[in-house]
Backbone as a printed PyTorch tensor [residue, N CA C, xyz], in Angstrom:
tensor([[[  0.8150,  -1.2030,   0.0000],
         [  0.0000,   0.0000,   0.0000],
         [  0.8530,   1.2590,   0.0000]],

        [[  1.9780,   1.2330,   0.7260],
         [  2.8160,   2.4270,   0.8020],
         [  3.4410,   2.7860,  -0.5450]],

        [[  3.4940,   1.8110,  -1.4810],
         [  4.0440,   2.0710,  -2.8150],
         [  2.9590,   2.2610,  -3.8660]],

        [[  1.7090,   2.2710,  -3.4460],
         [  0.6120,   2.5000,  -4.3770],
         [  0.2920,   1.3030,  -5.2600]],

        [[  0.5480,   0.1060,  -4.7960],
         [  0.3370,  -1.1010,  -5.6070],
         [ -0.8860,  -1.9080,  -5.1730]],

        [[ -1.7130,  -1.3640,  -4.3270],
         [ -2.8350,  -2.1360,  -3.8060],
         [ -3.8270,  -2.5680,  -4.8820]],

        [[ -3.8560,  -1.8820,  -6.0310],
         [ -4.7700,  -2.2470,  -7.1090],
         [ -4.1980,  -3.3080,  -8.0340]],

        [[ -2.9390,  -3.6790,  -7.8650],
         [ -2.3420,  -4.6680,  -8.7600],
         [ -1.8200,  -5.9040,  -8.0330]],

        [[ -1.9240,  -5.9430,  -6.7230],
         [ -1.4530,  -7.1050,  -5.9630],
         [ -2.5900,  -7.6360,  -5.1050]],

        [[ -2.7610,  -8.9410,  -5.1420],
         [ -3.7600,  -9.6020,  -4.3100],
         [ -3.0570, -10.5330,  -3.3340]],

        [[ -3.6000, -10.6190,  -2.1600],
         [ -2.9960, -11.4700,  -1.1350],
         [ -4.0610, -12.3730,  -0.5410]],

        [[ -3.6370, -13.5620,  -0.2250],
         [ -4.4760, -14.5180,   0.4800],
         [ -3.6190, -15.2180,   1.5100]],

        [[ -4.2090, -16.1240,   2.2140],
         [ -3.4600, -16.8460,   3.2410],
         [ -2.3600, -17.6750,   2.6000]],

        [[ -1.1060, -17.2880,   2.8260],
         [  0.0390, -18.0170,   2.2980],
         [  0.2910, -17.8350,   0.8160]],

        [[ -0.3360, -16.8350,   0.1860],
         [ -0.1180, -16.6190,  -1.2480],
         [ -0.2240, -15.1450,  -1.6100]],

        [[  0.3480, -14.8140,  -2.7310],
         [  0.3230, -13.4500,  -3.2460],
         [  0.3060, -13.5500,  -4.7590]],

        [[ -0.3860, -12.6380,  -5.4340],
         [ -0.4490, -12.6850,  -6.8910],
         [ -0.6590, -11.3100,  -7.4840]],

        [[ -0.6560, -11.2800,  -8.8090],
         [ -0.8320, -10.0380,  -9.5630],
         [ -2.2390,  -9.9970, -10.1340]],

        [[ -2.8630,  -8.8430, -10.0480],
         [ -4.1440,  -8.6080, -10.7080],
         [ -3.8140,  -8.0390, -12.0790]],

        [[ -3.9620,  -8.8650, -13.1110],
         [ -3.5110,  -8.4910, -14.4580],
         [ -4.1420,  -7.2000, -14.9550]],

        [[ -5.3700,  -6.9350, -14.6000],
         [ -6.0260,  -5.7170, -15.0810],
         [ -5.4580,  -4.4550, -14.4310]],

        [[ -4.6550,  -4.6140, -13.3850],
         [ -4.0860,  -3.4680, -12.6870],
         [ -2.7310,  -3.0250, -13.2000]],

        [[ -2.1760,  -3.7410, -14.1970],
         [ -0.8510,  -3.3960, -14.7190],
         [ -0.8200,  -3.4910, -16.2340]],

        [[  0.1830,  -2.8770, -16.8320],
         [  0.4750,  -3.0420, -18.2480],
         [  1.6820,  -3.9560, -18.3650]],

        [[  1.5720,  -5.0030, -19.1900],
         [  2.6570,  -5.9600, -19.3100],
         [  2.6580,  -6.5440, -20.7190]],

        [[  3.7530,  -6.4040, -21.4390],
         [  3.8080,  -6.9210, -22.7980],
         [  3.6850,  -8.4410, -22.8310]],

        [[  4.1640,  -9.1320, -21.8100],
         [  4.0380, -10.5870, -21.7750],
         [  2.5780, -10.9940, -21.6110]],

        [[  1.8460, -10.3150, -20.7420],
         [  0.4190, -10.6100, -20.6010],
         [ -0.3260, -10.2710, -21.8880]],

        [[  0.0550,  -9.1930, -22.5620],
         [ -0.5550,  -8.8730, -23.8560],
         [ -0.3050,  -9.9860, -24.8600]],

        [[  0.8950, -10.5180, -24.8630],
         [  1.2370, -11.6390, -25.7430],
         [  0.3550, -12.8500, -25.4330]],

        [[  0.2060, -13.1730, -24.1520],
         [ -0.6130, -14.3230, -23.7630],
         [ -2.0780, -14.1330, -24.1430]],

        [[ -2.5510, -12.9030, -24.1090],
         [ -3.9430, -12.6020, -24.4550],
         [ -4.1260, -12.2820, -25.9310]],

        [[ -3.0670, -12.4840, -26.7420],
         [ -3.0840, -12.2210, -28.1880],
         [ -3.3930, -10.7650, -28.5230]],

        [[ -2.9220,  -9.8550, -27.6900],
         [ -3.0770,  -8.4270, -27.9590],
         [ -1.7570,  -7.8840, -28.4770]],

        [[ -1.8190,  -7.0160, -29.4430],
         [ -0.6380,  -6.3040, -29.9390],
         [  0.5460,  -7.2390, -30.1670]],

        [[  0.3370,  -8.2780, -30.9400],
         [  1.3960,  -9.2560, -31.1830],
         [  2.6350,  -8.6140, -31.8120]],

        [[  2.4450,  -7.6800, -32.6970],
         [  3.5960,  -7.0410, -33.3240],
         [  4.4290,  -6.2850, -32.2940]],

        [[  3.7910,  -5.5140, -31.4350],
         [  4.5240,  -4.7400, -30.4400],
         [  5.1930,  -5.6120, -29.3940]],

        [[  4.4410,  -6.5560, -28.8630],
         [  4.9970,  -7.4380, -27.8320],
         [  6.1200,  -8.2830, -28.4080]],

        [[  5.9280,  -8.7920, -29.5950],
         [  6.9380,  -9.6350, -30.2200],
         [  8.2210,  -8.8960, -30.5330]],

        [[  8.1170,  -7.6710, -30.9170],
         [  9.3010,  -6.8920, -31.2660],
         [ 10.1710,  -6.6020, -30.0360]],

        [[  9.5650,  -6.5940, -28.8470],
         [ 10.3210,  -6.3200, -27.6280],
         [ 11.1460,  -7.5160, -27.1650]],

        [[ 10.7670,  -8.7170, -27.5670],
         [ 11.4740,  -9.9180, -27.1390],
         [ 12.7840, -10.0370, -27.8920]],

        [[ 13.8820, -10.0760, -27.1510],
         [ 15.2160, -10.1220, -27.7550],
         [ 15.9090, -11.4650, -27.5540]],

        [[ 15.1620, -12.4850, -27.1100],
         [ 15.7390, -13.8120, -26.9670],
         [ 16.1700, -14.1840, -25.5700]],

        [[ 15.9910, -13.3010, -24.6090],
         [ 16.3630, -13.6110, -23.2360],
         [ 15.1420, -13.4600, -22.3470]],

        [[ 14.9500, -14.4310, -21.4630],
         [ 13.8100, -14.4000, -20.5570],
         [ 14.1950, -15.0720, -19.2510]],

        [[ 14.3360, -14.3230, -18.2050],
         [ 14.5960, -14.8230, -16.8470],
         [ 15.6320, -15.9440, -16.8280]],

        [[ 16.7650, -15.7110, -17.4080],
         [ 17.7870, -16.7430, -17.5690],
         [ 18.3450, -17.2560, -16.2390]],

        [[ 18.1400, -16.5380, -15.1620],
         [ 18.6410, -16.9870, -13.8650],
         [ 17.7650, -18.0680, -13.2350]],

        [[ 16.5980, -18.3620, -13.8450],
         [ 15.6820, -19.3680, -13.3120],
         [ 15.5430, -20.5300, -14.2880]],

        [[ 15.8600, -21.7210, -13.8360],
         [ 15.7810, -22.8840, -14.7340],
         [ 14.3460, -23.1680, -15.1620]],

        [[ 13.3590, -22.8900, -14.3060],
         [ 11.9710, -23.1690, -14.6640],
         [ 11.4830, -22.2750, -15.8060]],

        [[ 12.1480, -21.1650, -16.0440],
         [ 11.7210, -20.2430, -17.0990],
         [ 12.0610, -20.7590, -18.4930]],

        [[ 12.8520, -21.8140, -18.5910],
         [ 13.2050, -22.3730, -19.9010],
         [ 11.9730, -22.8470, -20.6570]],

        [[ 10.9700, -23.3310, -19.9560],
         [  9.7330, -23.7850, -20.6070],
         [  9.0060, -22.6150, -21.2630]],

        [[  8.9420, -21.4950, -20.5530],
         [  8.3130, -20.3070, -21.1170],
         [  9.1310, -19.7740, -22.2820]],

        [[ 10.4460, -19.7900, -22.1450],
         [ 11.3240, -19.3190, -23.2100],
         [ 11.1120, -20.1250, -24.4860]],

        [[ 10.9590, -21.4310, -24.3520],
         [ 10.7130, -22.2720, -25.5280],
         [  9.4300, -21.8520, -26.2250]],

        [[  8.3980, -21.5510, -25.4680],
         [  7.1410, -21.0920, -26.0480],
         [  7.2790, -19.7450, -26.7310]],

        [[  8.0870, -18.8710, -26.1620],
         [  8.3170, -17.5720, -26.7830],
         [  9.0400, -17.7260, -28.1170]],

        [[ 10.0260, -18.6200, -28.1620],
         [ 10.7290, -18.8650, -29.4230],
         [  9.7830, -19.4330, -30.4740]],

        [[  8.8830, -20.3220, -30.0780],
         [  7.9180, -20.8860, -31.0270],
         [  7.0380, -19.8040, -31.6200]],

        [[  6.6480, -18.8340, -30.8030],
         [  5.7560, -17.7760, -31.2590],
         [  6.4370, -16.7190, -32.1090]],

        [[  7.7530, -16.6890, -32.1560],
         [  8.4620, -15.6440, -32.8900],
         [  8.1410, -15.6520, -34.3740]],

        [[  7.8730, -16.7980, -34.9480],
         [  7.5700, -16.8710, -36.3830],
         [  6.3280, -16.0660, -36.7310]],

        [[  5.3550, -16.0190, -35.8320],
         [  4.1230, -15.3000, -36.1200],
         [  4.2630, -13.7910, -35.9490]],

        [[  5.3790, -13.3270, -35.3880],
         [  5.5710, -11.9030, -35.1710],
         [  6.0910, -11.1950, -36.4110]],

        [[  6.6400, -11.9230, -37.3260],
         [  7.2750, -11.2810, -38.4900],
         [  6.2860, -10.9840, -39.5770]]])
């Protein structure tokens, strides 16, 4: 609340999440098939490389690159 994020963060017992309608995010736009050209152009081939679990998402992003051109 002190940072003005109460409209974009939800909390429950033992969990926390993002309220997608409260933020602008090119990745969420990509997932919702909005502005594919804009979202796709921002992707430069790197996605959360410090996390091994992100490799699955990265593979999906690479698959979608063909449709951005």
